[in-house]
PDB file of C-alpha atoms and ligand atoms in Angstrom:
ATOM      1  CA  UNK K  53     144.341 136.329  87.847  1.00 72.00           C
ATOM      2  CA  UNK K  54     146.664 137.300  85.045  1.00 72.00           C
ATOM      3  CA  UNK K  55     149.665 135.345  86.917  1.00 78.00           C
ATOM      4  CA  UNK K  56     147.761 132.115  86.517  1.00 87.00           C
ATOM      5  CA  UNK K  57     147.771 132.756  83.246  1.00 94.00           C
ATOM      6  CA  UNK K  58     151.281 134.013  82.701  1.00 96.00           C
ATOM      7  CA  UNK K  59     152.717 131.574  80.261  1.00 97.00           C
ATOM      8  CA  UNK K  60     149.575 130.721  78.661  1.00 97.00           C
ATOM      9  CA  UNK K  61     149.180 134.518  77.111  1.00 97.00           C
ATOM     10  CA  UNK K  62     152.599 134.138  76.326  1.00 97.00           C
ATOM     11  CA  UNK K  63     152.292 131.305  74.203  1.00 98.00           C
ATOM     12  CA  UNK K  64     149.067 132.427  72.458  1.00 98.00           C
ATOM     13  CA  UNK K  65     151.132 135.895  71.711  1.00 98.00           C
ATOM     14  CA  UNK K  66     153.465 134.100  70.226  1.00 98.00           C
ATOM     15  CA  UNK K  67     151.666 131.352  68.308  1.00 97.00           C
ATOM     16  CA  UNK K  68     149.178 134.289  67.117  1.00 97.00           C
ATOM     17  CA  UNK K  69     152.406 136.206  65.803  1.00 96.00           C
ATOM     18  CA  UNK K  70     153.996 133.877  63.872  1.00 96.00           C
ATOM     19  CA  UNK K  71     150.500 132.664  62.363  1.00 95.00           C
ATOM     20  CA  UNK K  72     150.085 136.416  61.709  1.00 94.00           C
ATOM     21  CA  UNK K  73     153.706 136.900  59.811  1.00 94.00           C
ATOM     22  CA  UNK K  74     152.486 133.602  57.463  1.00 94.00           C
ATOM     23  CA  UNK K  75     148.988 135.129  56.794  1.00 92.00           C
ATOM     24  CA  UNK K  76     150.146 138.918  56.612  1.00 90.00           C
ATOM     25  CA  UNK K  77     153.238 137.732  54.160  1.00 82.00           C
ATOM     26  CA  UNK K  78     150.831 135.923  51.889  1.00 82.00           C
ATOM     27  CA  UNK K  79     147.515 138.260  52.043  1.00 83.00           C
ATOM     28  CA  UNK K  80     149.202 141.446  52.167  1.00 82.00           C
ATOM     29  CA  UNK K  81     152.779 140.796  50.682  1.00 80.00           C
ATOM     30  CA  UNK K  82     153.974 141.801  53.570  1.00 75.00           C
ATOM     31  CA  UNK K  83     157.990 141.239  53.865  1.00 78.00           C
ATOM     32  CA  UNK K  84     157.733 138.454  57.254  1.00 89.00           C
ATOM     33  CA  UNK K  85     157.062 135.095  56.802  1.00 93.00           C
ATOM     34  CA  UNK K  86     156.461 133.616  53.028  1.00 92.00           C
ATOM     35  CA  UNK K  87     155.743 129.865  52.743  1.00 93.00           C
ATOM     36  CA  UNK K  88     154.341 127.591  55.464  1.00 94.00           C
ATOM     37  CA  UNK K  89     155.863 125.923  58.772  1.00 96.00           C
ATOM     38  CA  UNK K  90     157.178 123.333  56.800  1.00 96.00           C
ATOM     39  CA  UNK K  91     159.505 125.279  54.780  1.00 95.00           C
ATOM     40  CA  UNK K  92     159.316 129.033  54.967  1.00 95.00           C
ATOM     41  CA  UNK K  93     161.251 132.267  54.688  1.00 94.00           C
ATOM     42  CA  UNK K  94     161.639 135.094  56.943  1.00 95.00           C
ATOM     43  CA  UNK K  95     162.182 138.847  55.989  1.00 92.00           C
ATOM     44  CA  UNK K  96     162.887 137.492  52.537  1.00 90.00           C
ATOM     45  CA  UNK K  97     166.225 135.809  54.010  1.00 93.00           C
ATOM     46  CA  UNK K  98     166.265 133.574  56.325  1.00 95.00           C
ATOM     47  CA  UNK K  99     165.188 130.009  55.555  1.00 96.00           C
ATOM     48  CA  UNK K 100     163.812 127.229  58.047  1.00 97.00           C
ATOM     49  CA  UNK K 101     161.995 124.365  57.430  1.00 97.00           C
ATOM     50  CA  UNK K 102     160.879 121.491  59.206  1.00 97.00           C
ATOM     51  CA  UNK K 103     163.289 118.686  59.730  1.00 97.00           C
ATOM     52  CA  UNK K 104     160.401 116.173  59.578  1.00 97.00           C
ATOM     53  CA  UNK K 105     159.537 117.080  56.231  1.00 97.00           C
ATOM     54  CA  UNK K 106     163.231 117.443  55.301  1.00 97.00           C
ATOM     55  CA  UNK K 107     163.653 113.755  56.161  1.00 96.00           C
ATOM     56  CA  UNK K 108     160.285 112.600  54.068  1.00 97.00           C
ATOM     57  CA  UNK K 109     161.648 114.564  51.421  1.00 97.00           C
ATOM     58  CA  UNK K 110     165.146 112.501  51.921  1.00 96.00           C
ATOM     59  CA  UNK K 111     163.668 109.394  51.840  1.00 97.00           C
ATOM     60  CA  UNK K 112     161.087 110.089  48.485  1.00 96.00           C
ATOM     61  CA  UNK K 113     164.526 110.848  46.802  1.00 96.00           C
ATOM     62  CA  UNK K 114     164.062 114.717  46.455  1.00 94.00           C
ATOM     63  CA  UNK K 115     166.613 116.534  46.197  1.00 92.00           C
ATOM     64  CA  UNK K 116     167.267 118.924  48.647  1.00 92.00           C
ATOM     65  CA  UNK K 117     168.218 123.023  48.178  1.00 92.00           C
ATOM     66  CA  UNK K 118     170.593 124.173  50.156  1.00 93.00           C
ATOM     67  CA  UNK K 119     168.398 126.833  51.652  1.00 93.00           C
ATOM     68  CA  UNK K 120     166.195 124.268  52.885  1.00 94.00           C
ATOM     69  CA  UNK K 121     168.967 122.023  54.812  1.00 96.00           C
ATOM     70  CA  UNK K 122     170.427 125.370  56.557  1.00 96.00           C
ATOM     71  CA  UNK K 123     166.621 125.956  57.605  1.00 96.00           C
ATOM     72  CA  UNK K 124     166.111 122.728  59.037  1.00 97.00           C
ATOM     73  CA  UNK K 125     169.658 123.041  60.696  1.00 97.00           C
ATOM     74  CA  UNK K 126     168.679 125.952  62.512  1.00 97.00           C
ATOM     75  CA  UNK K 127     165.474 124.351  63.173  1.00 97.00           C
ATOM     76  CA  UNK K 128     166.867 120.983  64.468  1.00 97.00           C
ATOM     77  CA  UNK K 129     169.748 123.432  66.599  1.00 97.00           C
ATOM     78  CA  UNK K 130     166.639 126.081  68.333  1.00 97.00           C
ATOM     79  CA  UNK K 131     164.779 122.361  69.758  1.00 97.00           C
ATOM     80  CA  UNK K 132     167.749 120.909  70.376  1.00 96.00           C
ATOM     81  CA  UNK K 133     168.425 123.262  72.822  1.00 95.00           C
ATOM     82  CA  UNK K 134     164.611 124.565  74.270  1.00 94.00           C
ATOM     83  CA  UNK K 135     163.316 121.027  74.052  1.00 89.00           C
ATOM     84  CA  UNK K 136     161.575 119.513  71.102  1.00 88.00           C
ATOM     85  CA  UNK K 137     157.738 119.782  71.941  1.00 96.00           C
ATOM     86  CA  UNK K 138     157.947 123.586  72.752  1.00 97.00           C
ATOM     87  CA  UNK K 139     157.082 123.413  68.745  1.00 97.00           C
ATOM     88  CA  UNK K 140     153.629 121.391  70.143  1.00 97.00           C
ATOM     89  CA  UNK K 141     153.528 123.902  72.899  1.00 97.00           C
ATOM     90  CA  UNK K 142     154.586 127.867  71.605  1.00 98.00           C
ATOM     91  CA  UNK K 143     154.352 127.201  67.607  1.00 97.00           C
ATOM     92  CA  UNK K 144     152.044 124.437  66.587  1.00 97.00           C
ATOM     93  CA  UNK K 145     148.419 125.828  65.578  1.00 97.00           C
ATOM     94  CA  UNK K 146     147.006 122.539  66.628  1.00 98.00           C
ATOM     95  CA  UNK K 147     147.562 123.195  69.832  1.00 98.00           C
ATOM     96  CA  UNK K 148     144.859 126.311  69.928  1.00 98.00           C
ATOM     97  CA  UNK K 149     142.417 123.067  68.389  1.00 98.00           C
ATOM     98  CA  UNK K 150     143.907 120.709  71.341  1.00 97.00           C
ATOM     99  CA  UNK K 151     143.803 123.502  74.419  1.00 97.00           C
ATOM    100  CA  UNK K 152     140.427 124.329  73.836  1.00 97.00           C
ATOM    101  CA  UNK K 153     139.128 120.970  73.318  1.00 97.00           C
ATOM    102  CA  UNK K 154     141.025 120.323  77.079  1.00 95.00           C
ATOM    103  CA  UNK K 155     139.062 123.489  77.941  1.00 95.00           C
ATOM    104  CA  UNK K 156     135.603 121.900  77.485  1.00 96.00           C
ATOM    105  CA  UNK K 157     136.546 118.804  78.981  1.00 96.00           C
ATOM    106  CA  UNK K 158     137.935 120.472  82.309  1.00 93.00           C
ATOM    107  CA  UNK K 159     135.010 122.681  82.275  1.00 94.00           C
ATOM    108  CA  UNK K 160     132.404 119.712  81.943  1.00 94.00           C
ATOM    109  CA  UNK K 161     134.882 117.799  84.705  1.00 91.00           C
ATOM    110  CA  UNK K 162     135.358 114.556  82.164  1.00 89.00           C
ATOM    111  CA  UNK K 163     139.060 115.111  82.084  1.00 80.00           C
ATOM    112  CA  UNK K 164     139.553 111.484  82.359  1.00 81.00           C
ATOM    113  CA  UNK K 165     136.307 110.202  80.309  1.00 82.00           C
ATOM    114  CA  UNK K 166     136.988 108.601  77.561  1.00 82.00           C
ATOM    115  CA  UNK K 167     135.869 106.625  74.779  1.00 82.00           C
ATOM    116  CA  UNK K 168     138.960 105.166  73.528  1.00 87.00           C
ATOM    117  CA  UNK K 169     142.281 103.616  74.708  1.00 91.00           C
ATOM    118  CA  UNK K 170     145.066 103.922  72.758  1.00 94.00           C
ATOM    119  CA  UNK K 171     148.709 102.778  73.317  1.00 95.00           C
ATOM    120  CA  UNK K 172     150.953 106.035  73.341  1.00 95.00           C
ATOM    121  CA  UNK K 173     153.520 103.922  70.757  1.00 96.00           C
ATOM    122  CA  UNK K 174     151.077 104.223  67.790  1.00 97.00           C
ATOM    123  CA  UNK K 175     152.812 108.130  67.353  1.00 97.00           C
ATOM    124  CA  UNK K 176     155.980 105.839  66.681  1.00 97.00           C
ATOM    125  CA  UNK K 177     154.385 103.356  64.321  1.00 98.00           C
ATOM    126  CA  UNK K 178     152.932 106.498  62.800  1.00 98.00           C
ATOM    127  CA  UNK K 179     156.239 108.127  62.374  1.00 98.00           C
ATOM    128  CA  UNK K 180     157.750 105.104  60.879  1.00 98.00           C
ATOM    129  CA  UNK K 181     154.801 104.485  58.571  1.00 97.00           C
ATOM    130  CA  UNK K 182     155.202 108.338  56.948  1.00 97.00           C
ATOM    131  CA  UNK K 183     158.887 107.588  56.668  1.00 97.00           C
ATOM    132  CA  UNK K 184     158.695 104.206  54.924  1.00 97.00           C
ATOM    133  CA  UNK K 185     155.912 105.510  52.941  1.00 97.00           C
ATOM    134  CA  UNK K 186     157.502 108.402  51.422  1.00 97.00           C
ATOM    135  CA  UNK K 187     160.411 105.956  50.568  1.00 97.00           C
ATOM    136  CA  UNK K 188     158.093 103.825  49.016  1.00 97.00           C
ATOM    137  CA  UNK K 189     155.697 106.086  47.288  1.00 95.00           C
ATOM    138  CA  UNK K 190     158.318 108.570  46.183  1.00 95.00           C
ATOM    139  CA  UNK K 191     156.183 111.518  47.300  1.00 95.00           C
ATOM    140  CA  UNK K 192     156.240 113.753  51.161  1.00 95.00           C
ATOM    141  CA  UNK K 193     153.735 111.287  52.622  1.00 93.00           C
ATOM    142  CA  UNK K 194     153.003 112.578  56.141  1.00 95.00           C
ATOM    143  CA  UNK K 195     152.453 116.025  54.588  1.00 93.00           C
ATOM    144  CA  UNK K 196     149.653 115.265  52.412  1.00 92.00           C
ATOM    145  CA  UNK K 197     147.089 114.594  55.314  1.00 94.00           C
ATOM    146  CA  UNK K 198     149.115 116.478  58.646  1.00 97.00           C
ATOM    147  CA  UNK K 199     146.911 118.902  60.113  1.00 97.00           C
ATOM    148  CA  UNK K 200     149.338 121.156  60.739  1.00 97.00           C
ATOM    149  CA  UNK K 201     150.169 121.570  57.052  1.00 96.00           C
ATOM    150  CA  UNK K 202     146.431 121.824  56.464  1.00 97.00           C
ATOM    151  CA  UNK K 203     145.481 124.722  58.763  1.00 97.00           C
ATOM    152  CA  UNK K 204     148.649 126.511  57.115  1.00 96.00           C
ATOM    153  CA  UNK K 205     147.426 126.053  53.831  1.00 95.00           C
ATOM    154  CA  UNK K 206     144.422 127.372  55.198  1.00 96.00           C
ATOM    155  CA  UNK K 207     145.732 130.710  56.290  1.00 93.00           C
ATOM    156  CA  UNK K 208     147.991 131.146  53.952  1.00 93.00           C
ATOM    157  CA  UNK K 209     146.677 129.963  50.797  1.00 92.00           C
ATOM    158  CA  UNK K 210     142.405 129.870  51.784  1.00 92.00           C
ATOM    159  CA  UNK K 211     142.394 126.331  51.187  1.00 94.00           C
ATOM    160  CA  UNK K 212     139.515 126.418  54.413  1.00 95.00           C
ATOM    161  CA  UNK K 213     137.782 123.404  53.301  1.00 96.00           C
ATOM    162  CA  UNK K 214     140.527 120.789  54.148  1.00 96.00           C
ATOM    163  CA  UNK K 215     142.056 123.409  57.252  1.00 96.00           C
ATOM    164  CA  UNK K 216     138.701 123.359  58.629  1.00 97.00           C
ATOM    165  CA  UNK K 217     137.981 119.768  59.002  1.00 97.00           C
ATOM    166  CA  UNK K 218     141.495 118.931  60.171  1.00 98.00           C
ATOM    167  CA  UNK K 219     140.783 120.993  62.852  1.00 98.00           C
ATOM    168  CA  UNK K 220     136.912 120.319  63.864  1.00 98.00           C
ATOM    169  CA  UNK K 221     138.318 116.518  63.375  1.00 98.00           C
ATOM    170  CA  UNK K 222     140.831 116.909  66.109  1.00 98.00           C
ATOM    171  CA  UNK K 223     138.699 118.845  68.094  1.00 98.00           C
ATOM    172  CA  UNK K 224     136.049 116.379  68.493  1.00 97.00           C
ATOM    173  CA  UNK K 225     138.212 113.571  68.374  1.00 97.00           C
ATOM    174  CA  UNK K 226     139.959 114.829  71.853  1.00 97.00           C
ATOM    175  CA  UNK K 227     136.781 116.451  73.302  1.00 96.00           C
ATOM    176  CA  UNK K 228     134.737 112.947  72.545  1.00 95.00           C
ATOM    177  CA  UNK K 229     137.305 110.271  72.316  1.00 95.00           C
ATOM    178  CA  UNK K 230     140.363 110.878  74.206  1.00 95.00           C
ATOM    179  CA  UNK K 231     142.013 113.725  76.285  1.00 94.00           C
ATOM    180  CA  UNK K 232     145.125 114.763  74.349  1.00 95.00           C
ATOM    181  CA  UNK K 233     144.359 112.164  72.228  1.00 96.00           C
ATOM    182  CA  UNK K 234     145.892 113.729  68.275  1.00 97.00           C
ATOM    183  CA  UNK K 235     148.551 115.599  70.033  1.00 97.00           C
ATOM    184  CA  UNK K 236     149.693 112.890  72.609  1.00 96.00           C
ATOM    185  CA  UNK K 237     148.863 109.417  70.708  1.00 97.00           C
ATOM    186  CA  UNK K 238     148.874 109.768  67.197  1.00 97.00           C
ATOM    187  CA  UNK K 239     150.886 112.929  65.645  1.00 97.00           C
ATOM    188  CA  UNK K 240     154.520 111.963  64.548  1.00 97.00           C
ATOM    189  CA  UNK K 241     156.038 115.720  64.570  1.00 97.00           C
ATOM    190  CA  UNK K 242     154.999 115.889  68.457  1.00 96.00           C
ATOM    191  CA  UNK K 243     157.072 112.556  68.945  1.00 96.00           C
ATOM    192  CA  UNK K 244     159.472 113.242  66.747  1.00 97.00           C
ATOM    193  CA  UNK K 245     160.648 116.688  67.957  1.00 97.00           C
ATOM    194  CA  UNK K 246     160.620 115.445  71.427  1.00 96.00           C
ATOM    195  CA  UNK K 247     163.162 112.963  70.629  1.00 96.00           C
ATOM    196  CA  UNK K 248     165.059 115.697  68.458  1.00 96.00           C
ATOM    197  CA  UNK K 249     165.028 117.821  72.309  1.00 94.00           C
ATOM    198  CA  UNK K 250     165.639 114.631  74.044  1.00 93.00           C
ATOM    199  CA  UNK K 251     168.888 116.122  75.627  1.00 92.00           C
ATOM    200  CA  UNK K 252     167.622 119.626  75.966  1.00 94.00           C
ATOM    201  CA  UNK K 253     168.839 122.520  77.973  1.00 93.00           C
ATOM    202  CA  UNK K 254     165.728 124.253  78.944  1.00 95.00           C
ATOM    203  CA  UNK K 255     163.554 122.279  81.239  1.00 94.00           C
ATOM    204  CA  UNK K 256     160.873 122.810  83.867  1.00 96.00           C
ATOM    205  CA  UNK K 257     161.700 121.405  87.128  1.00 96.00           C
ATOM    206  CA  UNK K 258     159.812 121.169  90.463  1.00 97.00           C
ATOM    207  CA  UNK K 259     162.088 122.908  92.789  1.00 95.00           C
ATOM    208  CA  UNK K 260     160.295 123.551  95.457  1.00 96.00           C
ATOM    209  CA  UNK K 261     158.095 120.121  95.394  1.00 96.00           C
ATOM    210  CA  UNK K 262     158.446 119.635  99.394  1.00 95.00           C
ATOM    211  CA  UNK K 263     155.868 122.633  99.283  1.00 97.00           C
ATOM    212  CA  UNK K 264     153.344 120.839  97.471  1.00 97.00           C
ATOM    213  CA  UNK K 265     149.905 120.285  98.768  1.00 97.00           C
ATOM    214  CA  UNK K 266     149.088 117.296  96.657  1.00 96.00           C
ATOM    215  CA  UNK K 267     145.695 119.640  95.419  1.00 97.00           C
ATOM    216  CA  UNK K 268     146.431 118.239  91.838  1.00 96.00           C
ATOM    217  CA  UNK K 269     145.836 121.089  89.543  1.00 96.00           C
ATOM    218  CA  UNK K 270     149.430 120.739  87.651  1.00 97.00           C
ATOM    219  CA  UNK K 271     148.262 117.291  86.822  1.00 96.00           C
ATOM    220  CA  UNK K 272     144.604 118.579  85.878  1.00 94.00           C
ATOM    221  CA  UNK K 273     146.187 121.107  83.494  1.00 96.00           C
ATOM    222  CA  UNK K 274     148.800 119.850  82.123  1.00 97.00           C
ATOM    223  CA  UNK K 275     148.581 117.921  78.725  1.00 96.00           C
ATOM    224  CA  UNK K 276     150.927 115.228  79.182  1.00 96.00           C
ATOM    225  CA  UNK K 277     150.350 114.878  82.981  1.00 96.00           C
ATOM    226  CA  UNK K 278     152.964 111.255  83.343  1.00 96.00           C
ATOM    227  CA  UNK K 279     155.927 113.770  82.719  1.00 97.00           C
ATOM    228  CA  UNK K 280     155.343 115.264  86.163  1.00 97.00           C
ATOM    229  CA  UNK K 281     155.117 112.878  88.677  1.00 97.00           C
ATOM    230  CA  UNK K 282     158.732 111.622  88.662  1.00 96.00           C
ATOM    231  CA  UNK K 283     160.236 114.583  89.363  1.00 96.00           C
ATOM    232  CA  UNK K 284     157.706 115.715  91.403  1.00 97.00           C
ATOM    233  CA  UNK K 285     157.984 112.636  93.402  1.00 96.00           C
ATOM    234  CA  UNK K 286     161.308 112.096  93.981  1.00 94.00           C
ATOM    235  CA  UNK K 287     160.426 108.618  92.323  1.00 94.00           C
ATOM    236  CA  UNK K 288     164.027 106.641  92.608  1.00 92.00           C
ATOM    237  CA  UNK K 289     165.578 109.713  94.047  1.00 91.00           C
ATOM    238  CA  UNK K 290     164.564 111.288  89.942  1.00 92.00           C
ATOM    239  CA  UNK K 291     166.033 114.929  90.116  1.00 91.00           C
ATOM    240  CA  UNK K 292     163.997 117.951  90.124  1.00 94.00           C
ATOM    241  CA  UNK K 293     163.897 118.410  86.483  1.00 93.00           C
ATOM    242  CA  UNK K 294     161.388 117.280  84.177  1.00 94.00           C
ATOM    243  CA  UNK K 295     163.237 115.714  81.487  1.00 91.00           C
ATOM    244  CA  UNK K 296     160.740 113.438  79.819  1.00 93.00           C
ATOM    245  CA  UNK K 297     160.311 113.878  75.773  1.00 94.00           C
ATOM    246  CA  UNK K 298     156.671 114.573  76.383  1.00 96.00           C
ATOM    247  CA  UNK K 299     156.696 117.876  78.371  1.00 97.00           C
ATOM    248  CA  UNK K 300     155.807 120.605  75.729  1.00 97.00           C
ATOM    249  CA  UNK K 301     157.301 123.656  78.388  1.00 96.00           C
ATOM    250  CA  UNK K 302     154.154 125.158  78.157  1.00 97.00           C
ATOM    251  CA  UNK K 303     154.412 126.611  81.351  1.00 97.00           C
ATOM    252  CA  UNK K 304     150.865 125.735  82.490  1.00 97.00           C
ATOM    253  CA  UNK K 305     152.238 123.852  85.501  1.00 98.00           C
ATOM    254  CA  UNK K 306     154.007 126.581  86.518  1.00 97.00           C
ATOM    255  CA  UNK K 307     151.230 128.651  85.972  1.00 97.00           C
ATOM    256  CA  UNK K 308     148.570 126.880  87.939  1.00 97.00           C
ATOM    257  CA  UNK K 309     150.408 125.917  91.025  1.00 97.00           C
ATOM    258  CA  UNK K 310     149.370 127.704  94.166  1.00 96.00           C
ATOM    259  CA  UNK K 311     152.590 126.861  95.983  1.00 97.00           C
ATOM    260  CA  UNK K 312     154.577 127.301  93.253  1.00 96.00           C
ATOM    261  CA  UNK K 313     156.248 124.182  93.009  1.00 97.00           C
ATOM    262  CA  UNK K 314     157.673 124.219  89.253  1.00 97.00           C
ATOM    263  CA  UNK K 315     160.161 127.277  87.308  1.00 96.00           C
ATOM    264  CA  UNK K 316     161.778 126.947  84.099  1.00 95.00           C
ATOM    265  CA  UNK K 317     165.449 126.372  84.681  1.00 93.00           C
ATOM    266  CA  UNK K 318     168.897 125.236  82.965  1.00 88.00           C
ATOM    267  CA  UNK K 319     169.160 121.470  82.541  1.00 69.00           C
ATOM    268  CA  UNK K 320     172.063 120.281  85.380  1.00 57.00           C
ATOM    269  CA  UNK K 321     171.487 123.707  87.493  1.00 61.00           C
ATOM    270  CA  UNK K 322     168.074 123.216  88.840  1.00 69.00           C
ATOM    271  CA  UNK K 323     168.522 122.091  92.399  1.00 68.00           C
ATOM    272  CA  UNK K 324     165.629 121.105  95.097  1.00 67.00           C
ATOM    273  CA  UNK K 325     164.508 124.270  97.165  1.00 70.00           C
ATOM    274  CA  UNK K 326     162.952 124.421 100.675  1.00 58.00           C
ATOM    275  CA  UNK K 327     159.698 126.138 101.119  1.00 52.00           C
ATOM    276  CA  UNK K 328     160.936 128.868 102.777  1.00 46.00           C
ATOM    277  CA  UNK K 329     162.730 129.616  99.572  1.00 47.00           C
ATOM    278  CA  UNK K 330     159.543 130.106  97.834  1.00 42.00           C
ATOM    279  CA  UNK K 331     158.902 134.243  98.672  1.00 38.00           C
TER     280      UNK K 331
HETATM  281  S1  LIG T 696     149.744 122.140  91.553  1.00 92.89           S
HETATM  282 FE1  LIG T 696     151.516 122.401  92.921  1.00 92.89          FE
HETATM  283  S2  LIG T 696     150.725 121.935  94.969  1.00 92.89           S
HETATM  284 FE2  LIG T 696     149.230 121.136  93.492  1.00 92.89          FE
HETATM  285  S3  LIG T 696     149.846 118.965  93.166  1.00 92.89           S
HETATM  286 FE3  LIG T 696     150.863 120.189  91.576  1.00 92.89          FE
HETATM  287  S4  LIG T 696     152.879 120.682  92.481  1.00 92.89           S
HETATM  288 FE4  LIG T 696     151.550 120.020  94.168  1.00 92.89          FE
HETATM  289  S1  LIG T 697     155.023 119.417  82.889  1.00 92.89           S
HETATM  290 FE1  LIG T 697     154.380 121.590  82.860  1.00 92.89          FE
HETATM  291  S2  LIG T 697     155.508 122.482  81.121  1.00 92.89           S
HETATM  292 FE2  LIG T 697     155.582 120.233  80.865  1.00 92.89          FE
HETATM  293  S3  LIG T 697     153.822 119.747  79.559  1.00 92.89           S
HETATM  294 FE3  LIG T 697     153.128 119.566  81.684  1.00 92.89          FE
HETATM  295  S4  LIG T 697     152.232 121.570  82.195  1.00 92.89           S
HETATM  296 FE4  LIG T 697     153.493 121.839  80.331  1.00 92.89          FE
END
C-alpha cells in the first residue's frame, strides 16, 4: 500500500519541512528559514530567492542586493538541473490546494468534467503580462496577487485572510471548473520554471513501456497527463524519457503503475527495458 504511495509521502515530507522551517523561523525564531519562498534565508546564511521575482524586480527598476542574485543563482542552477516544475511538484504549497482538489475529483470519477476550456498558452500571456506590468508600474506585479506568496504570508506572517482565499479560490476553481486548471493553465512560476528546467538532467522515463497494460492509471493520476504519452508511445520513435516542460517529477506515475513502467533516471542514460527486466 505504502509503495503506491512512495513518492507521494516523499513529497508531502518535504513540502511539510520546508513550510515548517518558514513558520518555525518566524513563530519561534527558530535559526532555519527567515523570509518567504520568494526571497529567504537559511540558517541565517544562505540566501535564495526566486528568479521570477528577481526578474519582476529587474524590470520595476529595483535594485538588486547581491545576496539576492547569488540566491536566485543557486535557485535557477538546483532546476536547471532536477527540472523546473519539481518546484510545482516537491516545494510549491499550492500543490497540497491542487492534489487534493484532484483527490475529490478522482474520487467522485469527474476527472475529465469540466466547466471551462482554457487554452494552456494563457500561463504565457500571464507571464508576459506580470513582466510588462512590473516594467510599467514600477512595482513586483505578479507578487502582489500570486497565491503562492499569499499562503506564505499566511504562515509566516498570519496574514490568513488573503492565504485563505487564495487557496479555497484555487481549490474550487480546479474541483468545479477545470482539472489542473491554476496550476496547469494560468500560473506563470509553473511555466516559467519549466522552461528554466527545459534541458534538465533528472527525468522520468518509461523504460519498461512494452510491459504496459494500457489500464490507464498513470494518465488518471498524473497532473499533466499529455507529458506521458509520447514517450510512452514510442510516438515518432520519441525516446523513453519524458522530457516535456510540464512533467512536475512528482513521481505519481511511477508510483501508481502496476507494471512498473516509469523510474526516475539521468537524461541521455535511460534506455528502453524488456519486461523481463522488470523483477
Ligand atoms: S499505469 Fe503503467 S500499465 Fe497502466 S497505462 Fe500507465 S504505463 Fe501502462
Ligand atoms: S509524468 Fe509522472 S512525474 Fe511527470 S507529472 Fe506526470 S505523474 Fe508526475
Amino acid at each position: 500500500m505504502l509503495e503506491k504511495k512512495k513518492f507521494l509521502l516523499l513529497r508531502r515530507v518535504c513540502q511539510g519541512l520546508i513550510l515548517a522551517a518558514f513558520a518555525l523561523g518566524s513563530w519561534l525564531g527558530a535559526p532555519l528559514a527567515s523570509g518567504t519562498l520568494a526571497s529567504s534565508v537559511w540558517f541565517g546564511t544562505v540566501p535564495l530567492s526566486d528568479p521570477f521575482v528577481l526578474l519582476q524586480s529587474l524590470a520595476a527598476g529595483h535594485p538588486l542586493a547581491r545576496g539576492a542574485l547569488w540566491g536566485g543563482f543557486a535557485v535557477l542552477a538546483f532546476y536547471a538541473l532536477v527540472g523546473g516544475r519539481a518546484f510545482c511538484g516537491w516545494v510549491c504549497p499550492v500543490n497540497l490546494v491542487t492534489d487534493a482538489a484532484q483527490g475529490l475529483r478522482r474520487a467522485l470519477g469527474w476527472r475529465k468534467a469540466r466547466m471551462l476550456r482554457i487554452d494552456k498558452r494563457l500561463r504565457y500571456a500571464v507571464l508576459a503580462l506580470a513582466l510588462l506590468g512590473s516594467a510599467a508600474g514600477g512595482v513586483v506585479l505578479w507578487e502582489a496577487v500570486n497565491p503562492i506568496n499569499l499562503i506564505m504570508r499566511a504562515l509566516v506572517f498570519g496574514l490568513w485572510l488573503g492565504g485563505l482565499t487564495a487557496a479555497l479560490g484555487i481549490f474550487l476553481f480546479d474541483f468545479l471548473a477545470l482539472s489542473n486548471g491554476w496550476c496547469g493553465h494560468v500560473c506563470p512560476v509553473g511555466v516559467f520554471y519549466g522552461a528554466v528546467g527545459r534541458h534538465a538532467v533528472v527525468r522520468v522515463a518509461a523504460v519498461r513501456r512494452d510491459a504496459c497494460n494500457d489500464c490507464g492509471d498513470c494518465f488518471a493520476y498524473c497532473p499533466e497527463p499529455q507529458v506521458i504519452s509520447p514517450a510512452l508511445r514510442a510516438i515518432d520513435g520519441h525516446g523513453v524519457g519524458i522530457d516535456a516542460i510540464d512533467c512536475l517529477r512528482c513521481g505519481r506515475c511511477i508510483d501508481v503503475c502496476e507494471q512498473r513502467v516509469f523510474e526516475f533516471s539521468v537524461a541521455g542514460r535511460a534506455a528502453a527495458r524488456f519486461p523481463a527486466d522488470s523483477g
